[in-house]
Short mmCIF file of C-alpha atoms and ligand atoms in Angstrom, two decimals:
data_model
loop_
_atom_site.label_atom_id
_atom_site.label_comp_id
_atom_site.label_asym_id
_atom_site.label_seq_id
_atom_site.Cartn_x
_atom_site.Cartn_y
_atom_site.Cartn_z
CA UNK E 1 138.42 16.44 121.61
CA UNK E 2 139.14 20.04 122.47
CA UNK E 3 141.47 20.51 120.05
CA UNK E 4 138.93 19.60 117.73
CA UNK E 5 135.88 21.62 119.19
CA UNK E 6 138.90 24.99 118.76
CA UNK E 7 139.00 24.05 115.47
CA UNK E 8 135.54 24.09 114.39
CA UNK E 9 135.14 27.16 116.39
CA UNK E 10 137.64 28.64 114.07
CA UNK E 11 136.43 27.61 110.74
CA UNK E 12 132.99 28.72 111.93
CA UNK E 13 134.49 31.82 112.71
CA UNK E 14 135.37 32.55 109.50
CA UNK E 15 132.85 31.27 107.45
CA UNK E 16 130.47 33.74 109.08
CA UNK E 17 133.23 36.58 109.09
CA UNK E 18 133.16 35.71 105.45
CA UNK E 19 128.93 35.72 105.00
CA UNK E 20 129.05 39.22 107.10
CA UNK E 21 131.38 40.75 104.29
CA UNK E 22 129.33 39.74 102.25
CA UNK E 23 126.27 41.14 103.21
CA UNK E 24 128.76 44.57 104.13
CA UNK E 25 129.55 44.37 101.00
CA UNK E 26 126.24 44.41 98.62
CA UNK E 27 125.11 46.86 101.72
CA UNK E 28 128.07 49.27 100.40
CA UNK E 29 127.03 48.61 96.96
CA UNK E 30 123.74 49.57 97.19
CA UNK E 31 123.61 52.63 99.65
CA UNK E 32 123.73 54.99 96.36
CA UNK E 33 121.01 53.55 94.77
CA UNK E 34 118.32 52.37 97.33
CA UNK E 35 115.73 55.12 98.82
CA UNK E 36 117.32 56.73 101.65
CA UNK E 37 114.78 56.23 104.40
CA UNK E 38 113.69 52.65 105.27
CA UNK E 39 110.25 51.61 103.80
CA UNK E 40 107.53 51.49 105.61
CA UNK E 41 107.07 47.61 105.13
CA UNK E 42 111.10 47.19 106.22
CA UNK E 43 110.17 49.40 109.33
CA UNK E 44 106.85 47.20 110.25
CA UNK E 45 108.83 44.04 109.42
CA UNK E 46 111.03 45.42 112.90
CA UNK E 47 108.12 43.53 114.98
CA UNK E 48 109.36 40.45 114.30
CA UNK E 49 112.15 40.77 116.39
CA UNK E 50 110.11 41.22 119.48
CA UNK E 51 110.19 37.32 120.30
CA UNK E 52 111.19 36.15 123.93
CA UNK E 53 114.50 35.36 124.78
CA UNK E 54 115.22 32.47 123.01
CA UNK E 55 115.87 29.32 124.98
CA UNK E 56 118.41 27.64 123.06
CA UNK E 57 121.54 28.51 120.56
CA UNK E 58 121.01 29.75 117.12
CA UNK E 59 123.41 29.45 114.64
CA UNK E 60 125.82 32.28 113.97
CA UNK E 61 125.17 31.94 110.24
CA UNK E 62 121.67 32.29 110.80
CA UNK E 63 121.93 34.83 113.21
CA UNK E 64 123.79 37.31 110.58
CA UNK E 65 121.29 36.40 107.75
CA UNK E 66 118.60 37.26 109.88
CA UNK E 67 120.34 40.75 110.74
CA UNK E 68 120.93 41.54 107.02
CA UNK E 69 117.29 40.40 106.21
CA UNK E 70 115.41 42.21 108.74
CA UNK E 71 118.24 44.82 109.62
CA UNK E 72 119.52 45.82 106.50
CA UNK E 73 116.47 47.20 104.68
CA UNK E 74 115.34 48.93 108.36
CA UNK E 75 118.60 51.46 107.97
CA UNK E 76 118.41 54.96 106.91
CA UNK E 77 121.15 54.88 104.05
CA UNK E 78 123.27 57.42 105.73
CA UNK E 79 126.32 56.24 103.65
CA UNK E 80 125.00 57.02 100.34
CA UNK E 81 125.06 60.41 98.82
CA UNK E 82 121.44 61.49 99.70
CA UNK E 83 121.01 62.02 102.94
CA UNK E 84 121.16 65.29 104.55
CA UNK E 85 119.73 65.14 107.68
CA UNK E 86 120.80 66.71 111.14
CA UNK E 87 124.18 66.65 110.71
CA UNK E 88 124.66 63.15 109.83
CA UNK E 89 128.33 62.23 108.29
CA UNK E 90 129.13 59.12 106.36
CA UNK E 91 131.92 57.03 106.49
CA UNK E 92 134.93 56.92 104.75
CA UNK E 93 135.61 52.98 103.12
CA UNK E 94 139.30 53.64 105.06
CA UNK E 95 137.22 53.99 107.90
CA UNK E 96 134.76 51.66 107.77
CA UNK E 97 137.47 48.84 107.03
CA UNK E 98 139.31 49.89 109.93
CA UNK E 99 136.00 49.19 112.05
CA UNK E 100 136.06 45.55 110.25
CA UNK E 101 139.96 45.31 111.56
CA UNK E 102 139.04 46.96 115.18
CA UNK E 103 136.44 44.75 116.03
CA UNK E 104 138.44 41.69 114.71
CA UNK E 105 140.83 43.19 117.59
CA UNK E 106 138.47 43.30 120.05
CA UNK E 107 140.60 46.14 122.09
CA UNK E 108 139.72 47.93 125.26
CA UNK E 109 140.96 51.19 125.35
CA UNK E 110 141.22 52.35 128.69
CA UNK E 111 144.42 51.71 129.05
CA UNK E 112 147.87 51.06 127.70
CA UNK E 113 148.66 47.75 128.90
CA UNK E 114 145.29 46.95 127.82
CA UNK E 115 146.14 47.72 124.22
CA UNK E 116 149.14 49.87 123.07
CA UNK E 117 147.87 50.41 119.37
CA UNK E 118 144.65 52.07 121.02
CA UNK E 119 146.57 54.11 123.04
CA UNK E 120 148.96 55.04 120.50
CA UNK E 121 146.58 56.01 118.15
CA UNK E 122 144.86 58.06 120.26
CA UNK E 123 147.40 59.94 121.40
CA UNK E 124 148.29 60.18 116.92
CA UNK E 125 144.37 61.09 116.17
CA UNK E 126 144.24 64.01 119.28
CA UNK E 127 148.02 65.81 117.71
CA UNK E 128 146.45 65.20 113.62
CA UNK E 129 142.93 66.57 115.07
CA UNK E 130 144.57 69.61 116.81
CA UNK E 131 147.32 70.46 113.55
CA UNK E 132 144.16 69.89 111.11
CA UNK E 133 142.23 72.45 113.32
CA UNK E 134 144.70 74.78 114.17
CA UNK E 135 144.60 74.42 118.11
CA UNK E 136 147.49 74.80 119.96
CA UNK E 137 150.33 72.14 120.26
CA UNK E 138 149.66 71.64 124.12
CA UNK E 139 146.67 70.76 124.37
CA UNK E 140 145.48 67.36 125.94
CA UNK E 141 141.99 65.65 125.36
CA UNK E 142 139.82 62.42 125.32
CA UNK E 143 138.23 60.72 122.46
CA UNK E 144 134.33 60.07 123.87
CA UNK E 145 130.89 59.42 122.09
CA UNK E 146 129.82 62.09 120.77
CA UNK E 147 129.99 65.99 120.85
CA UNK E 148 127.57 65.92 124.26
CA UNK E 149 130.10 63.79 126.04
CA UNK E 150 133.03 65.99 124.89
CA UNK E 151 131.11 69.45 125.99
CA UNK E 152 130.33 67.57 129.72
CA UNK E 153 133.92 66.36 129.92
CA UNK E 154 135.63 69.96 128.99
CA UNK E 155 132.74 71.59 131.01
CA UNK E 156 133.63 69.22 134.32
CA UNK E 157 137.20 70.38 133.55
CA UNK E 158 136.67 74.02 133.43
CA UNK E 159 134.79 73.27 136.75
CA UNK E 160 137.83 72.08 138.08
CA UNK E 161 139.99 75.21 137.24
CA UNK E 162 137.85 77.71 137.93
CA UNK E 163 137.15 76.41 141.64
CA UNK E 164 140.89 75.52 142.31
CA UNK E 165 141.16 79.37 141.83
CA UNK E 166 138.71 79.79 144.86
CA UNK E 167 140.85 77.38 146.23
CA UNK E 168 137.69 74.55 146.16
CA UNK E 169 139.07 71.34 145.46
CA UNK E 170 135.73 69.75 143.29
CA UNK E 171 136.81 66.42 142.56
CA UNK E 172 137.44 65.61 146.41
CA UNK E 173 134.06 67.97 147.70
CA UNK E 174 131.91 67.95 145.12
CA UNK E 175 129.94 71.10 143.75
CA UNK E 176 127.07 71.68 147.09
CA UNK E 177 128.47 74.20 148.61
CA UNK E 178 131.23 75.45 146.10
CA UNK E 179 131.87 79.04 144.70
CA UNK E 180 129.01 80.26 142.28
CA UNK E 181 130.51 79.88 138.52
CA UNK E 182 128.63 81.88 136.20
CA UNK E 183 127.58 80.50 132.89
CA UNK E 184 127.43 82.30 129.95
CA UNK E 185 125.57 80.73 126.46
CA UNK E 186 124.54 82.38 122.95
CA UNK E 187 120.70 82.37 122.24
CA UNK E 188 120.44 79.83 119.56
CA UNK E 189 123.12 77.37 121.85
CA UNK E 190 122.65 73.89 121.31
CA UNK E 191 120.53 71.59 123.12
CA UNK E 192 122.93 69.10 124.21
CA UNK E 193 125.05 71.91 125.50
CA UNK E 194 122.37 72.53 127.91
CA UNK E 195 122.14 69.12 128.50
CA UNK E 196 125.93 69.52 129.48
CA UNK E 197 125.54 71.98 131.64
CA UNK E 198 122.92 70.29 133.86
CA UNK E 199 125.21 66.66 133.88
CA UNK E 200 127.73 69.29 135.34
CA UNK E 201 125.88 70.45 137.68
CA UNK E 202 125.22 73.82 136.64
CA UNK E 203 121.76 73.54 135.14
CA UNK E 204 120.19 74.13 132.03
CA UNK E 205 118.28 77.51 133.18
CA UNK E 206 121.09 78.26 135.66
CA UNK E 207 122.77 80.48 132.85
CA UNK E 208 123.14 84.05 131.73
CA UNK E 209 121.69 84.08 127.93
CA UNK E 210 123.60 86.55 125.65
CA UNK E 211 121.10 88.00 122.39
CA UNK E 212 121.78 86.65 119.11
CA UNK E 213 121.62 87.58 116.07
CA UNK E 214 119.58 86.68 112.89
CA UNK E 215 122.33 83.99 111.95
CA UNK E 216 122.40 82.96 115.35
CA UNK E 217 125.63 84.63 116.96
CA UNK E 218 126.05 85.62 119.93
CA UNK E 219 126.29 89.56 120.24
CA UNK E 220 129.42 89.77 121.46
CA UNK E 221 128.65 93.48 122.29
CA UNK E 222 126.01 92.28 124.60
CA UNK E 223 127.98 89.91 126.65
CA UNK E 224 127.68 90.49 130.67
CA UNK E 225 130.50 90.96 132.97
CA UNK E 226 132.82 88.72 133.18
CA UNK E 227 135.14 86.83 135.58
CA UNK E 228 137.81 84.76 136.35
CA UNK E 229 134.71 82.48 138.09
CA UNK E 230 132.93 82.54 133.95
CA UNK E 231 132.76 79.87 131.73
CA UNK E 232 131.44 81.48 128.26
CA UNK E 233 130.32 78.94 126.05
CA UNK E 234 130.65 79.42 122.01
CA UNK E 235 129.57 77.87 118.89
CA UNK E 236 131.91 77.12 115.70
CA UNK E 237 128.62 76.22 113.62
CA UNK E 238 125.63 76.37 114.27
CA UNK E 239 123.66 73.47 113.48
CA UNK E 240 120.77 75.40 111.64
CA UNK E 241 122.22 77.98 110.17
CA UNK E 242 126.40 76.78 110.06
CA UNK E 243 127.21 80.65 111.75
CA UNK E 244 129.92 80.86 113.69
CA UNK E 245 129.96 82.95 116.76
CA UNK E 246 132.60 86.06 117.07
CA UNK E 247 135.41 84.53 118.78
CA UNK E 248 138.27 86.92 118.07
CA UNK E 249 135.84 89.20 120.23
CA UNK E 250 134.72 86.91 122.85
CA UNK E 251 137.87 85.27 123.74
CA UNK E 252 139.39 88.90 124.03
CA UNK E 253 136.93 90.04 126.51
CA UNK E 254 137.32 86.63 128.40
CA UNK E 255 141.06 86.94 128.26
CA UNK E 256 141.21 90.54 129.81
CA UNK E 257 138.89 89.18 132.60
CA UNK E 258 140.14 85.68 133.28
CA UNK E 259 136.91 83.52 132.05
CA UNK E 260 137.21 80.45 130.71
CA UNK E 261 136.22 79.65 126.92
CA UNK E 262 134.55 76.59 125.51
CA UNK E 263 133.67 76.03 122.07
CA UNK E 264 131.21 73.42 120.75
CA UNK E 265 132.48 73.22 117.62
CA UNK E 266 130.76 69.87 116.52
CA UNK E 267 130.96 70.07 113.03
CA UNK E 268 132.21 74.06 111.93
CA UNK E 269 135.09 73.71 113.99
CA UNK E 270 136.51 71.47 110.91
CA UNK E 271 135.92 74.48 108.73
CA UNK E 272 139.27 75.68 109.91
CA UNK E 273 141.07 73.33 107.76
CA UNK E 274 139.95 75.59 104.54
CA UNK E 275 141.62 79.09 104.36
CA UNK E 276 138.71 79.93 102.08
CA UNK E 277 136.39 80.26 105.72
CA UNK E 278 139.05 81.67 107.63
CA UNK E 279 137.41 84.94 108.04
CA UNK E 280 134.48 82.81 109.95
CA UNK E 281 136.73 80.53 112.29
CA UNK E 282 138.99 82.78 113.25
CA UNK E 283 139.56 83.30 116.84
CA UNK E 284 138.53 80.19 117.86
CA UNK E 285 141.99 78.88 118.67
CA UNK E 286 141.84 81.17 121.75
CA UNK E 287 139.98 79.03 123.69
CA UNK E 288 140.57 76.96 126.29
CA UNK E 289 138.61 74.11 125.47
CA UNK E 290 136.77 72.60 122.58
CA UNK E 291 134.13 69.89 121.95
CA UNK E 292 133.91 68.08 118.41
CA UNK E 293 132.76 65.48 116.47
CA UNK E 294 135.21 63.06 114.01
CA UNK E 295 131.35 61.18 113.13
CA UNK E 296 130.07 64.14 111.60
CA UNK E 297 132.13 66.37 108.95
CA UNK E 298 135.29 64.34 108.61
CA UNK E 299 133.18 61.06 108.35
CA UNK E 300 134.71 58.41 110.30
CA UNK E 301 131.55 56.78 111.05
CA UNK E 302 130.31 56.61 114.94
CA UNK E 303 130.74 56.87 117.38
CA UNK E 304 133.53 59.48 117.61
CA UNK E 305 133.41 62.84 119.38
CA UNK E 306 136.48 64.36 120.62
CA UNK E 307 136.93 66.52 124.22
CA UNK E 308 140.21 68.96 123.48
CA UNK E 309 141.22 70.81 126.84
CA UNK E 310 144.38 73.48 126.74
CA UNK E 311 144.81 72.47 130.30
CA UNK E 312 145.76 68.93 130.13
CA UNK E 313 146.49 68.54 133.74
CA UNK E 314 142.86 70.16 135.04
CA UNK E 315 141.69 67.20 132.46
CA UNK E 316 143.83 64.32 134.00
CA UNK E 317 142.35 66.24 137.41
CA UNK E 318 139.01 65.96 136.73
CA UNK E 319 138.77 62.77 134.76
CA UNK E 320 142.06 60.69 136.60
CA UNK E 321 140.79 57.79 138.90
CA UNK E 322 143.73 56.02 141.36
CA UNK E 323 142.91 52.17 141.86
CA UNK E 324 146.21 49.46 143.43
CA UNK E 325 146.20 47.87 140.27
CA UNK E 326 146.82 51.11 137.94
CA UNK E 327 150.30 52.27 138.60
CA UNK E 328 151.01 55.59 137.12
CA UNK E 329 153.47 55.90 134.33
CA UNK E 330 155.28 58.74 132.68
CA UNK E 331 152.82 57.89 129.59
CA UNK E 332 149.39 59.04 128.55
CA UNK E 333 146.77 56.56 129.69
CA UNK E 334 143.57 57.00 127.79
CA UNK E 335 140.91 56.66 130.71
CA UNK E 336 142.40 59.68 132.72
CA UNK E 337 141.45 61.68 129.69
CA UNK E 338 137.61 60.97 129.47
CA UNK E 339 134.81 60.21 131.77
CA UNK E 340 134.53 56.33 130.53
CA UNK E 341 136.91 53.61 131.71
CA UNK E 342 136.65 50.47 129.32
CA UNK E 343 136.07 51.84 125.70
CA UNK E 344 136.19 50.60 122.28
CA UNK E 345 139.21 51.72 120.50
CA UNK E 346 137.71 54.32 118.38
CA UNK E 347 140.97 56.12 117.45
CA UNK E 348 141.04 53.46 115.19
CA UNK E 349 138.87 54.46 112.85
CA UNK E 350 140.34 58.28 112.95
CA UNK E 351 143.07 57.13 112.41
CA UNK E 352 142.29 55.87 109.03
CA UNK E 353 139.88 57.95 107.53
CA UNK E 354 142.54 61.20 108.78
CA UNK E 355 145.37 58.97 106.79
CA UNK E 356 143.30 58.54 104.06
CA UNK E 357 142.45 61.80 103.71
CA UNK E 358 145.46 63.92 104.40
CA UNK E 359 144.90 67.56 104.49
CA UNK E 360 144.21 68.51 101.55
CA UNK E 361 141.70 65.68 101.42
CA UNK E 362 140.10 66.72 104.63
CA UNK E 363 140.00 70.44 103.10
CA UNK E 364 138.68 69.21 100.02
CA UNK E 365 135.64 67.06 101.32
CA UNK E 366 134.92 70.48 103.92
CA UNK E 367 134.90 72.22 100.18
CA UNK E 368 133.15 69.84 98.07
CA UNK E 369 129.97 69.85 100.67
CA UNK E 370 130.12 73.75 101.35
CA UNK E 371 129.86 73.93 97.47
CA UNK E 372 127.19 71.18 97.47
CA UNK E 373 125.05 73.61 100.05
CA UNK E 374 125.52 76.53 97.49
CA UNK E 375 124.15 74.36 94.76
CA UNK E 376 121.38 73.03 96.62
CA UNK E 377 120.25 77.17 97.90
CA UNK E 378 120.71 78.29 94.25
CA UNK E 379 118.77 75.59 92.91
CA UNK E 380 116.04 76.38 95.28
CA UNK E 381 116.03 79.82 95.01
CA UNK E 382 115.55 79.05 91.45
CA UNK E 383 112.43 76.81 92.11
CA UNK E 384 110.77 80.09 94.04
CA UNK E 385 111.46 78.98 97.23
CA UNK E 386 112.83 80.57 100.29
CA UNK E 387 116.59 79.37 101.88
CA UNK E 388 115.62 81.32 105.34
CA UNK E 389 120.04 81.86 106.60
CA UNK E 390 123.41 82.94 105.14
CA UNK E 391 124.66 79.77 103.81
CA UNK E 392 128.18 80.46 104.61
CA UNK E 393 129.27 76.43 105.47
CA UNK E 394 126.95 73.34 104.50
CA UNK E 395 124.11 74.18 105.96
CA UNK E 396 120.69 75.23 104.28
CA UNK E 397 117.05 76.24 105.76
CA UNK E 398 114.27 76.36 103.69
CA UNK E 399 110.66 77.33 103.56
CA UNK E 400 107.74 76.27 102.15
CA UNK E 401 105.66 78.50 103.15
CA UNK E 402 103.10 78.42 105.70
CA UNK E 403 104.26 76.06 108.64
CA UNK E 404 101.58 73.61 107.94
CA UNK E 405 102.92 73.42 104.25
CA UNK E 406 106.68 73.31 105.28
CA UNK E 407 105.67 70.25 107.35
CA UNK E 408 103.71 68.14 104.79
CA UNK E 409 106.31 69.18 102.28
CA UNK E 410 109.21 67.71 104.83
CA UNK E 411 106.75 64.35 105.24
CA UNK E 412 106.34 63.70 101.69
CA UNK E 413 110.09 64.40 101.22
CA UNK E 414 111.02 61.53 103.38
CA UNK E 415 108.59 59.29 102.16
CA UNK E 416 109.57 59.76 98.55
CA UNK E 417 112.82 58.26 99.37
CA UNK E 418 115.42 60.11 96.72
CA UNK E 419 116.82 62.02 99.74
CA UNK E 420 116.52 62.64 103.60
CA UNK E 421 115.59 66.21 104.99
CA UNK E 422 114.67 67.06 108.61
CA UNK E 423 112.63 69.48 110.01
CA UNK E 424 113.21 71.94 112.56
CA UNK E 425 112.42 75.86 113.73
CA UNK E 426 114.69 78.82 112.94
CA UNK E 427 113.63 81.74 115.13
CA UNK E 428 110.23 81.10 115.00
CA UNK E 429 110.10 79.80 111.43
CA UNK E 430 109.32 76.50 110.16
CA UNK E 431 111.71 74.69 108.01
CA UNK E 432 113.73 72.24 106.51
CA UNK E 433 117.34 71.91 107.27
CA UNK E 434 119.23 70.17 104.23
CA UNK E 435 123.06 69.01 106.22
CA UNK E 436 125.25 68.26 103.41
CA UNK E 437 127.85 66.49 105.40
CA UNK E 438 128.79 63.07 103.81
CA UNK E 439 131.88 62.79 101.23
CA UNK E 440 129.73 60.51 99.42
CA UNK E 441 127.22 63.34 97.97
CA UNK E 442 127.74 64.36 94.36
CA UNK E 443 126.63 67.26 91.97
CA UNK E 444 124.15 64.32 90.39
CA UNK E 445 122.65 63.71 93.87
CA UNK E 446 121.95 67.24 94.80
CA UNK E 447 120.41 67.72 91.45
CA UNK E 448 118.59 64.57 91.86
CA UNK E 449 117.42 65.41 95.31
CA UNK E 450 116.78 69.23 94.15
CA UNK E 451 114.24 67.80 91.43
CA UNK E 452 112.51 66.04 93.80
CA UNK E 453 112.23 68.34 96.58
CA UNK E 454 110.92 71.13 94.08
CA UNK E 455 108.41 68.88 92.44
CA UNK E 456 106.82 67.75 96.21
CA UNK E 457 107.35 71.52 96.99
CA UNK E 458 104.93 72.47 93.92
CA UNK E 459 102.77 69.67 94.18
CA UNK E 460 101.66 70.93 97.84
CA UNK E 461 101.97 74.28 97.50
CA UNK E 462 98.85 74.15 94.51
CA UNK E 463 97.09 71.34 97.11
C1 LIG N 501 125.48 67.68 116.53
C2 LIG N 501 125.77 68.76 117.48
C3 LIG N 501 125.89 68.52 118.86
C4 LIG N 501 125.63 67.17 119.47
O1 LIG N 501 126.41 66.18 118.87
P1 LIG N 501 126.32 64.67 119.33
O2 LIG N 501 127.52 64.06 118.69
O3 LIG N 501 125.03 64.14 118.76
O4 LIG N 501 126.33 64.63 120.80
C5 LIG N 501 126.25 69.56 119.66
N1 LIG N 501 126.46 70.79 119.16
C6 LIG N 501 126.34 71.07 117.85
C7 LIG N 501 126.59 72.46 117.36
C8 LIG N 501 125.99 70.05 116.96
O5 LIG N 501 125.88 70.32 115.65
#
């Protein structure tokens, strides 16, 4: 009898393995052609799923028809060539079937006895991440959520380092009562690095703010004293404008004095794999710690941020826990490296989308989109509108005009459906940010999406 009940398990198992692939499958096919946000209908239909808690089993087969039906046509079709909002990747299909493979496997990552492909793969991801960007060959680091995750778990580190100096051991006696550090940020810094700052412990408004500039880069002729008690936090892209910060000229000045460096490079920091930006990242490899995302401009689908740390012992420091049941070993074990014990094994999908790619495919897709965000400022340029920064990477701000205007035109943008835009405020200015980040986007789809945007654009401006 249980024999029997294992095997109808199994054949169940696959038959709705089989249905899910292929509901991924038409998905796939479709994500070029379908509007890129949701309808409003699909989003409505969403109430449905508000029932209680359902007393009783429900079929597995029904249960994945019912997440294609209602689920499906509720997405935002990040995958398909249109959308280009925040900075949103997609995913490569070596990727995305290495997800279908990972969570056949069902791994936890924390550690090696757990799961020695996880842990191997890691450890191949974090060398191919730091080669493809140019950081040095020591360094040590954590794959984590997202680029928030890996600023707080290089900014805990730095933490560490900085109060060991003082000789203030922070892991054992926490931060009330330590040595002041002193924080230093660029003007136009990123939310969620603020955000990373007060998880810390050092507060969002507990920082010294350095002027930037009309790109958004720090001055670095503006920067306060530093110390060997600084942490001076820099941006490889930012995410309005794609400027990169002057790090040949920070990290100097934070070399001669001792401070530590940290880079949120969430997406620019991958512009290092193209010689043709090298006169923007340079520098950058100078610093002693780095926070990025694999989810956005490599697209390897979420979630899949990436903590590097030069220091890989203030890392193990700072994120090692001792328990009688985990016995150190002269290998790397993933969950001293990150903030998160049990973990999917998300160096899988790295893994794949980096092998897919190669270099030169990595460097191509960086190129492709950068020439994508050229296209799309020329195009409106042409179309008498107004792209508001330098576009230097693959991001573009534009205006339509009074703020009012900028925001209706944004609105009807997104409910048009050809492409995805966001909103957001550049130094006082209204705008739309247009994030070419996905490998998917081609010269037809900008065009396509340029068309549109310039026909809402003229519709409201004669409202
Ligand atoms: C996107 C972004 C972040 C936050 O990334 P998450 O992965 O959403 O946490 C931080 N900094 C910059 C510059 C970004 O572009």
């Amino acid at each position: 009898m249980a024999t029997d009940t294992a095997v109808g398990a199994q054949s169940k198992s696959e038959e709705v393995l089989s249905l899910a692939a292929d509901k991924a499958r038409s998905y796939v096919r479709g994500a070029g052609e379908r509007r890129v946000g949701p309808s409003e209908a699909a989003v409505i239909a969403l109430a449905e799923l508000h029932e209680p808690f359902p007393l009783s089993p429900c079929d597995a087969m029904a249960v994945i028809k019912r997440l294609d039906e209602i689920g499906s046509a509720a997405t935002v079709a990040t995958t398909g060539g249109r959308y280009f909002g925040f900075v949103n990747g997609g995913m490569v299909p070596a990727a995305l079937a290495a997800n279908w493979l990972a969570g056949a496997w069902n791994q936890n990552a924390a550690l090696r006895v757990m799961s020695p492909i996880a842990a191997e793969l890691e450890e191949v991801v974090l060398r191919w991440v730091c080669e493809a960007l140019g950081l040095p060959p020591e360094c040590s680091g954590g794959l984590v959520t997202c680029a928030t995750m890996a600023n707080f778990t290089a900014l805990v580190t730095a933490r560490h380092a900085l109060l060991a100096r003082s000789g203030w051991d922070v892991v054992a006696d926490g931060v009330f009562g330590a040595p002041p550090i002193e924080v230093v940020v660029g003007g136009e810094v990123h939310a969620s690095m603020l955000k990373a700052l007060s998880l810390a412990g050092f507060g969002r408004k507990r920082v010294t703010i350095v002027e930037a500039d009309g790109q958004g880069r720090i001055r670095a002729d503006k920067l306060p004293r530093l110390s060997d008690q600084t942490i001076v936090c820099i941006q490889a892209g930012n995410v309005n404008t794609g400027a990169f910060d002057p790090a040949v000229e920070v990290c100097k000045a934070a070399r001669e004095q001792g401070a530590w460096v940290h880079v949120d490079g969430a997406f620019g920091l991958w512009a290092r794999i193209s010689p043709k930006y090298e006169h923007l990242t340079q520098g950058f490899d100078q610093a002693d710690s780095w926070a990025t995302d694999a989810h956005k401009w490599p697209n390897v689908g979420y979630d899949s941020g990436i903590a590097i740390v030069r220091d890989g012992s203030a890392l193990r420091a700072s994120m090692g826990i001792t328990a009688a049941y985990l016995e150190p070993g002269s290998l790397r074990e993933p969950m001293h490296h990150t903030p998160e014990a049990s973990r999917r094994a998300r160096g899988v999908e790295s893994w794949a989308a980096l092998k897919s790619l190669g270099r030169s495919g990595l460097r191509a897709l960086i190129e492709r989109t950068c020439a994508h965000a050229q296209r799309f400022a020329q195009g409106l340029k042409e179309g008498g509108l107004e792209v508001l920064n330098d576009v230097v990477i693959n991001q573009v701000l534009v205006s339509f005009g009074r703020p009012e205007v900028t925001r209706e035109v944004i609105r009807r943008i997104q409910e048009d459906g050809t492409c995805w835009c966001g909103g957001t405020v550049w130094q006082g200015k209204t705008a739309m940010r247009i994030s070419v980040s996905s490998w998917a986007t081609t010269e037809t789809d900008v065009d396509r999406s340029l068309q549109a945007i310039i026909r809402i654009a003229n519709h409201c401006r004669s409202m």
